[in-house]
Coordinates of C-alpha atoms and ligand atoms in Angstrom, one line a residue:
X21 CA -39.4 4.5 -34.0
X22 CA -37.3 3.0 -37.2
X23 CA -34.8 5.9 -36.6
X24 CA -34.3 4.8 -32.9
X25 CA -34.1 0.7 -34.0
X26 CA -31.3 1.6 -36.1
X27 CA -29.6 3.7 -33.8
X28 CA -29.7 0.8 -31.4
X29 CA -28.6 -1.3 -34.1
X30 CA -25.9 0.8 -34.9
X31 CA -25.0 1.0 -31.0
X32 CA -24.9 -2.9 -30.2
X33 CA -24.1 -4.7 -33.3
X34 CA -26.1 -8.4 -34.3
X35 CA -27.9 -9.6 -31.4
X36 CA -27.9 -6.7 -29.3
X37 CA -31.5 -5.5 -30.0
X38 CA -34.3 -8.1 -29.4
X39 CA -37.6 -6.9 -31.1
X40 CA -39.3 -10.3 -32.6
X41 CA -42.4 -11.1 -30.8
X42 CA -41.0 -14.5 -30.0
X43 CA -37.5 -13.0 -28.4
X44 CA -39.5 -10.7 -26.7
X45 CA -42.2 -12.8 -24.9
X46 CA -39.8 -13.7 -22.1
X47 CA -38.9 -10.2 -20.9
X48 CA -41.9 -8.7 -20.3
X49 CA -42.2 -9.2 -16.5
X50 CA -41.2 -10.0 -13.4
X51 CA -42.8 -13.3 -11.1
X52 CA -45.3 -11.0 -9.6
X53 CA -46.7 -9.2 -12.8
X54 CA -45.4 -11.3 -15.9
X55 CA -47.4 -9.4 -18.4
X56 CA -46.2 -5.8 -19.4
X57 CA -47.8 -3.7 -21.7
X58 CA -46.1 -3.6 -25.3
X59 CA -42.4 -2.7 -25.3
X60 CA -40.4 -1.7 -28.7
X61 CA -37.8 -4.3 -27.9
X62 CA -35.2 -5.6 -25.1
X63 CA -31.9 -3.7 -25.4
X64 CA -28.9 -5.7 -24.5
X65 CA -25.4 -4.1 -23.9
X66 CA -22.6 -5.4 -23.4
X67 CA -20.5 -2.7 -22.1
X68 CA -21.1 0.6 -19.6
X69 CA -20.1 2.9 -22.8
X70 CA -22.8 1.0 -25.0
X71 CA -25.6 1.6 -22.2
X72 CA -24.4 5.4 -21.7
X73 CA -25.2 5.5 -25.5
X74 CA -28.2 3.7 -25.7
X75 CA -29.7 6.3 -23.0
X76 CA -28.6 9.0 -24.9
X77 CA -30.3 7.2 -28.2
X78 CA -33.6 6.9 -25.9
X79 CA -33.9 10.2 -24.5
X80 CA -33.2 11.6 -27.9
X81 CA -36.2 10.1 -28.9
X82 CA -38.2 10.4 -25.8
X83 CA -38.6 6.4 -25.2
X84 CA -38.8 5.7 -21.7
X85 CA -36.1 3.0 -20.3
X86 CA -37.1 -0.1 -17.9
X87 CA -34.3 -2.1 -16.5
X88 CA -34.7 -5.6 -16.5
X89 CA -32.7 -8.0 -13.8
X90 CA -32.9 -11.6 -13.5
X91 CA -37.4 -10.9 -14.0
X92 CA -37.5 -12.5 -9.9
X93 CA -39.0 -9.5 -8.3
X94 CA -41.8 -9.7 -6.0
X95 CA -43.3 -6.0 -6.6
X96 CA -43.6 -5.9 -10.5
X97 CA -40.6 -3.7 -10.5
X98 CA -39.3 -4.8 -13.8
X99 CA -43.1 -5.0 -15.5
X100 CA -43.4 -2.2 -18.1
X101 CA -46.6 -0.1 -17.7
X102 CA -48.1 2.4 -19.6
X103 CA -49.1 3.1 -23.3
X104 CA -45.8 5.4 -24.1
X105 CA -43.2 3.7 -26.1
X106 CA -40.8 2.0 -23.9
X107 CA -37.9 -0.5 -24.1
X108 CA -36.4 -2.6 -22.2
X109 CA -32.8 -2.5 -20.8
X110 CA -31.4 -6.7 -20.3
X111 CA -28.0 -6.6 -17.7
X112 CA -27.7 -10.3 -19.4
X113 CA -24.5 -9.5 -21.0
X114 CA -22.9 -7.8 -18.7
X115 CA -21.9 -10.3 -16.2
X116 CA -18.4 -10.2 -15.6
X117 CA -16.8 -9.7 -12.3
X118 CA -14.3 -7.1 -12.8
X119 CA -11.9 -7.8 -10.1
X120 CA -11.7 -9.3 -6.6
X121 CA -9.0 -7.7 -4.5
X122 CA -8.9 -9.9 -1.3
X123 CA -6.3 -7.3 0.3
X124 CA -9.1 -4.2 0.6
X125 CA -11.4 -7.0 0.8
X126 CA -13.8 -6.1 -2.0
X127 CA -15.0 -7.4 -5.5
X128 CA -16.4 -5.2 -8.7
X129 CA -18.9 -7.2 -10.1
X130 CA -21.3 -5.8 -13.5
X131 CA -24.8 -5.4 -12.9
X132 CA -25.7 -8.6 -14.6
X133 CA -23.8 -10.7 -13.0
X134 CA -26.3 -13.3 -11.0
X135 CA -26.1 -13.0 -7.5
X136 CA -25.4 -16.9 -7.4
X137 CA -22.0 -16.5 -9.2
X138 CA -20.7 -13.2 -7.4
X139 CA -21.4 -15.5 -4.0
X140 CA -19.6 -18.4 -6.2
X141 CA -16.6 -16.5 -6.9
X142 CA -16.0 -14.5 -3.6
X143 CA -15.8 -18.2 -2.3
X144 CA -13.3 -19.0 -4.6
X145 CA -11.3 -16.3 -3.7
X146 CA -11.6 -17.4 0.0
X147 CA -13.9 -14.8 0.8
X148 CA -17.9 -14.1 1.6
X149 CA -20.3 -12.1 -0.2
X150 CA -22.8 -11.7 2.8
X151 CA -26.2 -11.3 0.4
X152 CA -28.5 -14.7 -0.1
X153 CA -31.7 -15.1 -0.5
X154 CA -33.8 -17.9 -2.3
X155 CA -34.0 -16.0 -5.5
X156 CA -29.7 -16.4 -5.8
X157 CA -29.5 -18.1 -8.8
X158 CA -31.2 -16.0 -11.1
X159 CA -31.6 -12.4 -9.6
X160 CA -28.6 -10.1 -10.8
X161 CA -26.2 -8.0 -8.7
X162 CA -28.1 -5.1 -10.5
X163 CA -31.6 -6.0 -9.8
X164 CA -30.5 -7.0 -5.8
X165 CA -29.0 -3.5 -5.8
X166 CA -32.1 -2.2 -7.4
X167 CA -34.3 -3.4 -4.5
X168 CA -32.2 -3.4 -1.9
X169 CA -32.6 -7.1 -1.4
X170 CA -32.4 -8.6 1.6
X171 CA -32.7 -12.6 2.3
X172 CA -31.5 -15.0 5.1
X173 CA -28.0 -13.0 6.4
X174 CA -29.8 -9.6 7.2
X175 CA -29.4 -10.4 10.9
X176 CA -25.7 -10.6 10.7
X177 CA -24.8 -8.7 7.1
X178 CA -27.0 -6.2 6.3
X179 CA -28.9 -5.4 3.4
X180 CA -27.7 -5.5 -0.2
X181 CA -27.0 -1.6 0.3
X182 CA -24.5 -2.7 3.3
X183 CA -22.5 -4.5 0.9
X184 CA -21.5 -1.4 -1.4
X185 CA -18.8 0.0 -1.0
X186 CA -18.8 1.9 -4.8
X187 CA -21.2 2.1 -7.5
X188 CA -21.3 2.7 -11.2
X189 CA -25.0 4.1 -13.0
X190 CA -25.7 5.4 -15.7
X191 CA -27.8 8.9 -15.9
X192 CA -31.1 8.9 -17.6
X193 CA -29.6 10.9 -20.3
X194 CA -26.5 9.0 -20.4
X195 CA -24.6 10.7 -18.2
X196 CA -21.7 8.3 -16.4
X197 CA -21.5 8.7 -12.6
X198 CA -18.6 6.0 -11.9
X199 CA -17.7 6.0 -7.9
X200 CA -16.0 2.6 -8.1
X201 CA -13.3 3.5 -5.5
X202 CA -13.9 1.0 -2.8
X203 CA -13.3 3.5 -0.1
X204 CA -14.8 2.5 3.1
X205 CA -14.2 6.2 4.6
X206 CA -15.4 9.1 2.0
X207 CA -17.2 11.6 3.5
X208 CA -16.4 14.1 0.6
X209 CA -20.5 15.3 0.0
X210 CA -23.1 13.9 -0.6
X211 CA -23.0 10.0 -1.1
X212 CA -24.7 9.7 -4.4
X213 CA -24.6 5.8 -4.8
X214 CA -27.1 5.4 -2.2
X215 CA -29.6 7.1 -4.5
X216 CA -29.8 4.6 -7.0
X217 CA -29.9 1.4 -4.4
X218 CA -33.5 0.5 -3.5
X219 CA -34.7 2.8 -6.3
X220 CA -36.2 0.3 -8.8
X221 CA -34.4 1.9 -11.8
X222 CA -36.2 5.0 -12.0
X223 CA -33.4 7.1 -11.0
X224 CA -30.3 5.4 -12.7
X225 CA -29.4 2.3 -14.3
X226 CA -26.8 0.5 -12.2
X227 CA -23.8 -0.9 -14.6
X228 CA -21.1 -2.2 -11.8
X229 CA -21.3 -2.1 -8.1
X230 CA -17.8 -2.4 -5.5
X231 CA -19.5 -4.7 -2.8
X232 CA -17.5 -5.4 0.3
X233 CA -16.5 -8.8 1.2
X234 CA -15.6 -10.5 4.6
X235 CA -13.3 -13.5 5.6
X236 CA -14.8 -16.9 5.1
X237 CA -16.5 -18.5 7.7
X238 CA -14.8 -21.7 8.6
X239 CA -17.1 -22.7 10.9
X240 CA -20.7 -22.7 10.9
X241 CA -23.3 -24.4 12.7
X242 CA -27.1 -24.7 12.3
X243 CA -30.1 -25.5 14.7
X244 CA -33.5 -26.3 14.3
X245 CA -36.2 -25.6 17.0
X246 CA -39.5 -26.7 17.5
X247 CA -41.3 -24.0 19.9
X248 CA -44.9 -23.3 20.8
X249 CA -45.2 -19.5 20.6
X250 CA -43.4 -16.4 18.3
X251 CA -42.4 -15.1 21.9
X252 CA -40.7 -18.1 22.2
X253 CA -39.0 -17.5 19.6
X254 CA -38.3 -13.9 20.5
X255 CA -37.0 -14.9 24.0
X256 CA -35.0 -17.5 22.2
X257 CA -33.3 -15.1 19.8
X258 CA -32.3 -13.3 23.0
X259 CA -30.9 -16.1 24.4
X260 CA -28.8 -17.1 21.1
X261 CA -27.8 -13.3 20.9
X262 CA -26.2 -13.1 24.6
X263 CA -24.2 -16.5 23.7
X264 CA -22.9 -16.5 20.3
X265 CA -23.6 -12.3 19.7
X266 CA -22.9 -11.2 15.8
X267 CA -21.8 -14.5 15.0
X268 CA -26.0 -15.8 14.3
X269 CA -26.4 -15.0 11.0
X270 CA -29.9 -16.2 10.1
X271 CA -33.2 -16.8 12.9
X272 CA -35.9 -17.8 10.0
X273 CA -39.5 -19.0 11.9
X274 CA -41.6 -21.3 10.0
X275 CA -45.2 -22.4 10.9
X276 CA -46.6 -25.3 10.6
X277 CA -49.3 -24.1 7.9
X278 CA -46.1 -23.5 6.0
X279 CA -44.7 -27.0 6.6
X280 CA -47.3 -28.7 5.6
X281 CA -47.5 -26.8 2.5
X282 CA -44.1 -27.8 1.5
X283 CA -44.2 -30.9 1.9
X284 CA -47.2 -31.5 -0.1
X285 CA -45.8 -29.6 -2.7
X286 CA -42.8 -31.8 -3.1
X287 CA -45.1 -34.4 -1.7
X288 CA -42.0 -36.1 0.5
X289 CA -42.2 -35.7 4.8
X290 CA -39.1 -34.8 6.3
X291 CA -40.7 -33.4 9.5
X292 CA -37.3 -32.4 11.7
X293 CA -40.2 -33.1 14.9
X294 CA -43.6 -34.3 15.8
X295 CA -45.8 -33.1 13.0
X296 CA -47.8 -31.3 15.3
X297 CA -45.0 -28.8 16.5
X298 CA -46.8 -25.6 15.8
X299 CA -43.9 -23.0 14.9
X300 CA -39.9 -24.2 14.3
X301 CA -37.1 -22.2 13.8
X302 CA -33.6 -22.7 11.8
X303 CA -30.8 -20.7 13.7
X304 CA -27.9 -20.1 11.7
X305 CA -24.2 -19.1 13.0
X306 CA -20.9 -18.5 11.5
X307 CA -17.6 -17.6 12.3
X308 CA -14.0 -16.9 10.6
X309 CA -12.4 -18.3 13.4
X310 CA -11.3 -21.9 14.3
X311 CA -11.4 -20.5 18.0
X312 CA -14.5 -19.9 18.2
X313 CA -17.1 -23.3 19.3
X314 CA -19.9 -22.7 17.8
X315 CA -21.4 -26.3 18.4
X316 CA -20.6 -26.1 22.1
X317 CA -22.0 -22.6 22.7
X318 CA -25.3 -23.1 20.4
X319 CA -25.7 -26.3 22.5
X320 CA -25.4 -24.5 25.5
X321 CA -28.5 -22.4 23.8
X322 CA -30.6 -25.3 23.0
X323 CA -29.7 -27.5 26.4
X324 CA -30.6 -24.3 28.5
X325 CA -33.9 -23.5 26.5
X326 CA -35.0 -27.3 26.5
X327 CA -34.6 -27.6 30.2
X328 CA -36.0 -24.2 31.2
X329 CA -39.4 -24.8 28.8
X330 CA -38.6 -22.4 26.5
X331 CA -38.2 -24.7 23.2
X332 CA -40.4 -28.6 22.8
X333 CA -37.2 -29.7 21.0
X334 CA -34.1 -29.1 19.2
X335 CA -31.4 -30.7 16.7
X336 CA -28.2 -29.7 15.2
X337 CA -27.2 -30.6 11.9
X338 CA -24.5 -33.3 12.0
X339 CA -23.4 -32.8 8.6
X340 CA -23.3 -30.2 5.6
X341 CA -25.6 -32.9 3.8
X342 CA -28.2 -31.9 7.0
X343 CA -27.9 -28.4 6.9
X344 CA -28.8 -28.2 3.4
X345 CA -32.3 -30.2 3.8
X346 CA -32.9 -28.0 6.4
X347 CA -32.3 -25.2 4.5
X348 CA -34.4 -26.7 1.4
X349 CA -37.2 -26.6 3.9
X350 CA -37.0 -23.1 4.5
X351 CA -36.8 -22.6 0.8
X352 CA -39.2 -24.5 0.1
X353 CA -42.3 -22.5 1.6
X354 CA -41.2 -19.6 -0.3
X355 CA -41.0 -22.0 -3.7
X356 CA -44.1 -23.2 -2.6
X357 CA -46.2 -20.6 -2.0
X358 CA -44.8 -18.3 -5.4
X359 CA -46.0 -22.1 -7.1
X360 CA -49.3 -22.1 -5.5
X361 CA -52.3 -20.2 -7.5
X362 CA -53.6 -17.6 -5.6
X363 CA -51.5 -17.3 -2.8
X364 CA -50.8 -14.1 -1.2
X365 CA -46.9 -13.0 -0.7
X366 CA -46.7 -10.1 1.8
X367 CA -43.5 -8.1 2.9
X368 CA -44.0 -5.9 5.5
X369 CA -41.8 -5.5 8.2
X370 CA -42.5 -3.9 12.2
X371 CA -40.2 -3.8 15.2
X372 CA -38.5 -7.1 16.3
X373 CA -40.7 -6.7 19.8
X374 CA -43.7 -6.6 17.9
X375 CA -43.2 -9.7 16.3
X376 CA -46.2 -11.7 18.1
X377 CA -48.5 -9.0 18.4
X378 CA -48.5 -8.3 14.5
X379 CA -49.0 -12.1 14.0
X380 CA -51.6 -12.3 16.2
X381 CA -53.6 -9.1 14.7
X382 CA -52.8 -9.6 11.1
X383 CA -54.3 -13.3 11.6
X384 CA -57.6 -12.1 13.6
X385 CA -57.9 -9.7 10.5
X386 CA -57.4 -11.6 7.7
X387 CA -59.8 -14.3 9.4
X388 CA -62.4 -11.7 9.3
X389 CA -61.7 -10.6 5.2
X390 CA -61.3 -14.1 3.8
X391 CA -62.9 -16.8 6.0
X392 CA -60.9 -19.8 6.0
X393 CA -58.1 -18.7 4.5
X394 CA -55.1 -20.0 5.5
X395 CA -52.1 -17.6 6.9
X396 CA -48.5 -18.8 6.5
X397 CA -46.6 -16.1 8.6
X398 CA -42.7 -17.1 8.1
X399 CA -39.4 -15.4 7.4
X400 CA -36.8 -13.2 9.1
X401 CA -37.4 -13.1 12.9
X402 CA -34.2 -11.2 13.5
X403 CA -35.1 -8.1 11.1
X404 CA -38.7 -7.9 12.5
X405 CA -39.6 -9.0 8.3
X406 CA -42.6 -11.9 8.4
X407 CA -43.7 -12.7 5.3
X408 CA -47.3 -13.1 6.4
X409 CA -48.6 -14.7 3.4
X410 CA -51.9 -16.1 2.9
X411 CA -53.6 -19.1 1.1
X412 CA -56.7 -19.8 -0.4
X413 CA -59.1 -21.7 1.4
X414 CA -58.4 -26.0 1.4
X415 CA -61.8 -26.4 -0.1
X416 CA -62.9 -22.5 -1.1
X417 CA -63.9 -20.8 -4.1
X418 CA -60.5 -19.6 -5.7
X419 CA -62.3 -16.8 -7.5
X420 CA -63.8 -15.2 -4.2
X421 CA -60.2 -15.4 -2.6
X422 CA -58.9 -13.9 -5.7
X423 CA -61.2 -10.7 -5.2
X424 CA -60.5 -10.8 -1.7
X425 CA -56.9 -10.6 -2.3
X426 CA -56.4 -6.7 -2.2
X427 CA -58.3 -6.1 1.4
X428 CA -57.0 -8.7 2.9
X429 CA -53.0 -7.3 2.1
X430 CA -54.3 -4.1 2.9
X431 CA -55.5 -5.3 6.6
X432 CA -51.8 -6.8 7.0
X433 CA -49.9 -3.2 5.7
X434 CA -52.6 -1.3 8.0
X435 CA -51.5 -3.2 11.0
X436 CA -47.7 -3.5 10.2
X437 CA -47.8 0.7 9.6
X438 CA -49.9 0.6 13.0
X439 CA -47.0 -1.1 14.8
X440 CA -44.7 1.1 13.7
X441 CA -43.6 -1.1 10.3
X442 CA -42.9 -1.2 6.9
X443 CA -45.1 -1.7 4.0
X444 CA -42.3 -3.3 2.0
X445 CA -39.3 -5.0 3.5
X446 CA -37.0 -6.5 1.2
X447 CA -39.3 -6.8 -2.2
X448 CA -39.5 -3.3 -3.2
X449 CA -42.8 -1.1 -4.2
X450 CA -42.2 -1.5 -7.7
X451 CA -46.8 -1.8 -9.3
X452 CA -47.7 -3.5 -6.5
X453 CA -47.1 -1.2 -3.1
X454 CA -47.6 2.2 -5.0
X455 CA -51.0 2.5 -2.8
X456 CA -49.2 1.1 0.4
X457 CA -46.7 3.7 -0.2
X458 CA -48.4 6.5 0.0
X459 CA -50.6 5.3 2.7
X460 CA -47.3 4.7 4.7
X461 CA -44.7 7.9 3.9
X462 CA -45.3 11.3 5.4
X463 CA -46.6 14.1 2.5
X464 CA -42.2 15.9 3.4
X465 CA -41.0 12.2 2.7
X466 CA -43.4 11.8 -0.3
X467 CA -42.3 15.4 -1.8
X468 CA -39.1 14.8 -1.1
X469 CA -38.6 11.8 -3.3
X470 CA -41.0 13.9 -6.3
X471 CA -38.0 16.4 -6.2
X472 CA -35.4 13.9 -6.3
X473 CA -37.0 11.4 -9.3
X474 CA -37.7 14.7 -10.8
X475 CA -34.2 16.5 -10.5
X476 CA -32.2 13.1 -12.2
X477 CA -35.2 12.0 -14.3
X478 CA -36.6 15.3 -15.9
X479 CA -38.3 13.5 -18.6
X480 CA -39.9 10.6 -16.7
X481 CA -38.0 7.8 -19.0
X482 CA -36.7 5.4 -16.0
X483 CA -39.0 3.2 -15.2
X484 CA -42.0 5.2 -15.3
X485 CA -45.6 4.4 -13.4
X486 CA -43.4 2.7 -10.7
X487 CA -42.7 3.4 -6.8
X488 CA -44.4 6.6 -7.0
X489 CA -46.2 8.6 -10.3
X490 CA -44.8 11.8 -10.5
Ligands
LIG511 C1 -37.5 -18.3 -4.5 C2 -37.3 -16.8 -4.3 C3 -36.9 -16.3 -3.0 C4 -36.7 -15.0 -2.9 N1 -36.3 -14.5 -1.6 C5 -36.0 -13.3 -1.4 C6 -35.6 -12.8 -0.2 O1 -35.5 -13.6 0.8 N2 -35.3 -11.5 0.0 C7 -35.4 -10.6 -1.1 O2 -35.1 -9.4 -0.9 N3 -35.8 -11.0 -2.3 C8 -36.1 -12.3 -2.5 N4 -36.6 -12.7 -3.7 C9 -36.9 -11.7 -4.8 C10 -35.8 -11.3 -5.8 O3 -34.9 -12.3 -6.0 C11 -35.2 -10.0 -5.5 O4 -36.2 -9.0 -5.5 C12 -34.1 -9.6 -6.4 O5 -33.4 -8.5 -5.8 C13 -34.5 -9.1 -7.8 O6 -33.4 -9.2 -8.7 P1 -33.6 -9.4 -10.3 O7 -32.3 -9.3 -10.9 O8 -34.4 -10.6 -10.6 O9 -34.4 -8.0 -10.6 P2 -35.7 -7.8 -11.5 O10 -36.8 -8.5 -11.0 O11 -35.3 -8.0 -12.9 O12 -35.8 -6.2 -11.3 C14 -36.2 -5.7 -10.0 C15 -36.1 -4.2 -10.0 O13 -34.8 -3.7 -10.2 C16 -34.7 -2.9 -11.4 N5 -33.4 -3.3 -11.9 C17 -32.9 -4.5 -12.3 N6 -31.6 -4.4 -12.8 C18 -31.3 -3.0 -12.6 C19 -30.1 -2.3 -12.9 N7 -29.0 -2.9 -13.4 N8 -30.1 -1.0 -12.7 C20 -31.2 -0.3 -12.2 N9 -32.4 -1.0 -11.9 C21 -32.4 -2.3 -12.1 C22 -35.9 -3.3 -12.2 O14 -36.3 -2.3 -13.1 C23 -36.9 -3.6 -11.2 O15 -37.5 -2.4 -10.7 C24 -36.8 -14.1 -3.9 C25 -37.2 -14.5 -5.2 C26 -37.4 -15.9 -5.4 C27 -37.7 -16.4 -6.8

């Protein structure tokens, strides 16, 4: 692989190519699967041209291509696999945002650019970038893009693919598809970009992306609910719907299980109600227009549920200083449970009505895999996506959970397909869901995207051994 080294040498200059065992250690995984198997180093372009040549370099030489984000995916996306020769592909320096054009509404932003900062500088500019999620600070445009992340403003944004408007990838043999016209009519064919978002680099390496932005908000209130049941929260989320309409913009349910975890972990108590409230939620709602009373109609919501029985309690934040500790709660069960050993992170997703019946079912099952286990079923009430994530038993053997692990994610997937779900949500399939996948897509759907990783990937160099083996 010398000849290929100095190519990439030649290609990026002094510090472009990474290939000491200490530079490397860092790269080689993602928070799910942080080992990878041997790579031949991590490539690091700074420019669309240089990454169009580094493919070409590759594919010359048959070395297979991983692209590597911010390393916060949940599915191993970015974990190389496999004994063939393989590098890396770092989005680190490229991080610029290209322009922000607050007439058409719509910033270009590289692939490496961390989520955090696009969000950061749409604000600047007076404008929103409606993707957030708890992984912000150091996931990349490119690897949000990649798996069609999703987060806390699905409910009233969309996905990351709802954000695009153009998109710039690189071909596995270099090629340069560049459809950075922010056109938000263009029915001329097929729309190519879509094929790369969600796709986990294994169909194109994603260099710049157009992503649509939306007036500020300048208003925004937040709630927080204390309720007995998830069809409580169901009715409830009806009830803020017919009130406030599009303007909710996040409806996140947290259990008590998952309280208490968080607050041991940061070992403070900053219960919003009685510690015994079984399930809370955090309703979110925004608005670009001073008209529009947020507080009074969200009141209205909480008054009319507290009085009817439908909620034990409720509280508005008075200040942004509130807001944020409630939203630090909310974050901090994910934090939590990616920081606890052993705990199980699921992402499936079913119909919003089915909410309570898949909590129900999935805890009955995994009661009867892993005794005493403890599930902590939270997350996006308003996309139908609970996390229904598991930990060990209090006082169990960690071991025996660990082996347990795989049957009991299984009984969750099994029920969520059975309800008429997903097996991933917002994390991807990346290593870990290959199984689910396949268990979950029709034999048409599963050919289908064969043909497709087959027709732009002829040599299997993006990303191999992940979503699907070909
Ligand atoms: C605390 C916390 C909370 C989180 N909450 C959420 C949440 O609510 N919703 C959610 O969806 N996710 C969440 N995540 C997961 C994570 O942030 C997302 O999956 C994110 O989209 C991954 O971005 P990344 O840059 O880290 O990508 P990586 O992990 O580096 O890569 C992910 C995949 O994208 C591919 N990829 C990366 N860059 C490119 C590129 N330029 N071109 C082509 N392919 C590429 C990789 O090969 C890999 O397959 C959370 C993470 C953390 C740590």
């Amino acid at each position: 692989m010398s000849g290929l080294n100095a190519a990439l040498r030649h290609i990026l200059g002094a510090g472009g190519l990474l290939d000491a065992p200490g530079d490397i250690a860092g790269y080689r995984g993602d928070l799910a699967c942080p080992e990878g198997s041997d790579i031949l180093g991590v490539v690091r372009p700074r420019t669309t041209a240089e990454l169009a040549e580094i493919a070409k370099a590759c594919m010359a030489a048959q070395v297979a291509m991983v692209a590597r984000g911010g390393g916060t995916g949940l599915a191993g996306g970015a974990t190389p696999v496999g004994d063939a020769p393989c590098v890396l592909i770092s989005f680190e320096r490229m991080h610029r945002i290209r322009s922000i054009d607050t007439v058409g509404n719509v910033m270009i932003v590289e692939a490496g650019c961390p989520l955090q900062q696009a969000q950061a500088a749409a604000a600047e500019a007076g404008r929103l970038l409606g993707l957030d999620h708890g992984g912000a600070g150091s996931s990349q445009i490119g690897g949000n893009l990649a798996t069609n992340a999703g987060g806390n403003n699905v409910l009233r944004y969309g996905m990351a693919r709802e954000q695009v408007l153009g998109l710039e990838a690189v071909l596995a043999d270099g090629t340069l598809l560049s459809q950075l016209q922010p056109l938000r009519k263009n029915n001329s064919g097929y729309d190519l970009k879509q094929l790369f978002i969600g796709a986990e680099g294994t169909l194109g390496l994603i260099t710049a992306a157009a992503l649509r932005l939306r007036p500020a908000p300048v208003r925004r209130t937040t709630a927080c609910v204390g309720l007995s049941t998830p069809e409580a929260a169901l009715a409830l989320l009806a009830r803020a719907q017919s009130l406030l309409g599009e303007a909710i913009s996040a409806f996140e349910l947290l259990p008590r299980a998952g309280l208490d975890l968080h607050f041991r972990h940061v070992g403070e108590c900053g219960e919003p109600f009685e510690p015994s409230t079984p399930w809370v939620v955090l309703i979110e709602a925004d608005s670009a227009s001073r008209h529009f009373d947020l507080d009074a109609a969200i009141s209205e919501v909480l008054e009319g549920a507290i009085g009817d029985g439908l909620v034990l309690a409720g509280t508005l934040a008075a200040s942004e200083a509130q807001r944020q500790a409630l939203w630090r709660i909310r974050e901090g069960i994910a934090v939590a449970m990616i920081e606890t050993p052993g705990a199980l992170k699921s992402d499936t997703s079913v119909p919003i009505a089915a909410i309570p019946a898949f909590i129900a079912q999935a805890a009955e099952a995994v009661a009867r895999v892993a005794p005493g286990a403890v599930p902590v079923p939270f997350g996006h009430v308003g996309d139908g996506n609970i996390h229904f994530n598991v930990l060990p038993p209090p006082k169990g053997d960690l071991a025996d959970f660990r082996r347990r692990a795989p049957a009991v994610a299984r009984v969750i997937e099994d029920i969520s397909i059975a309800l008429g779900g997903a097996v991933s949500a917002e994390h991807g399939i990346g290593l870990l869901k290959r199984d689910a996948l396949r268990r979950m897509r029709s034999t048409a759907e599963l050919d289908l995207m064969r043909a497709l990783k087959r027709s732009l990937d002829p040599s299997g160099l993006l990303n191999p051994g992940k979503i699907l083996e070909v």
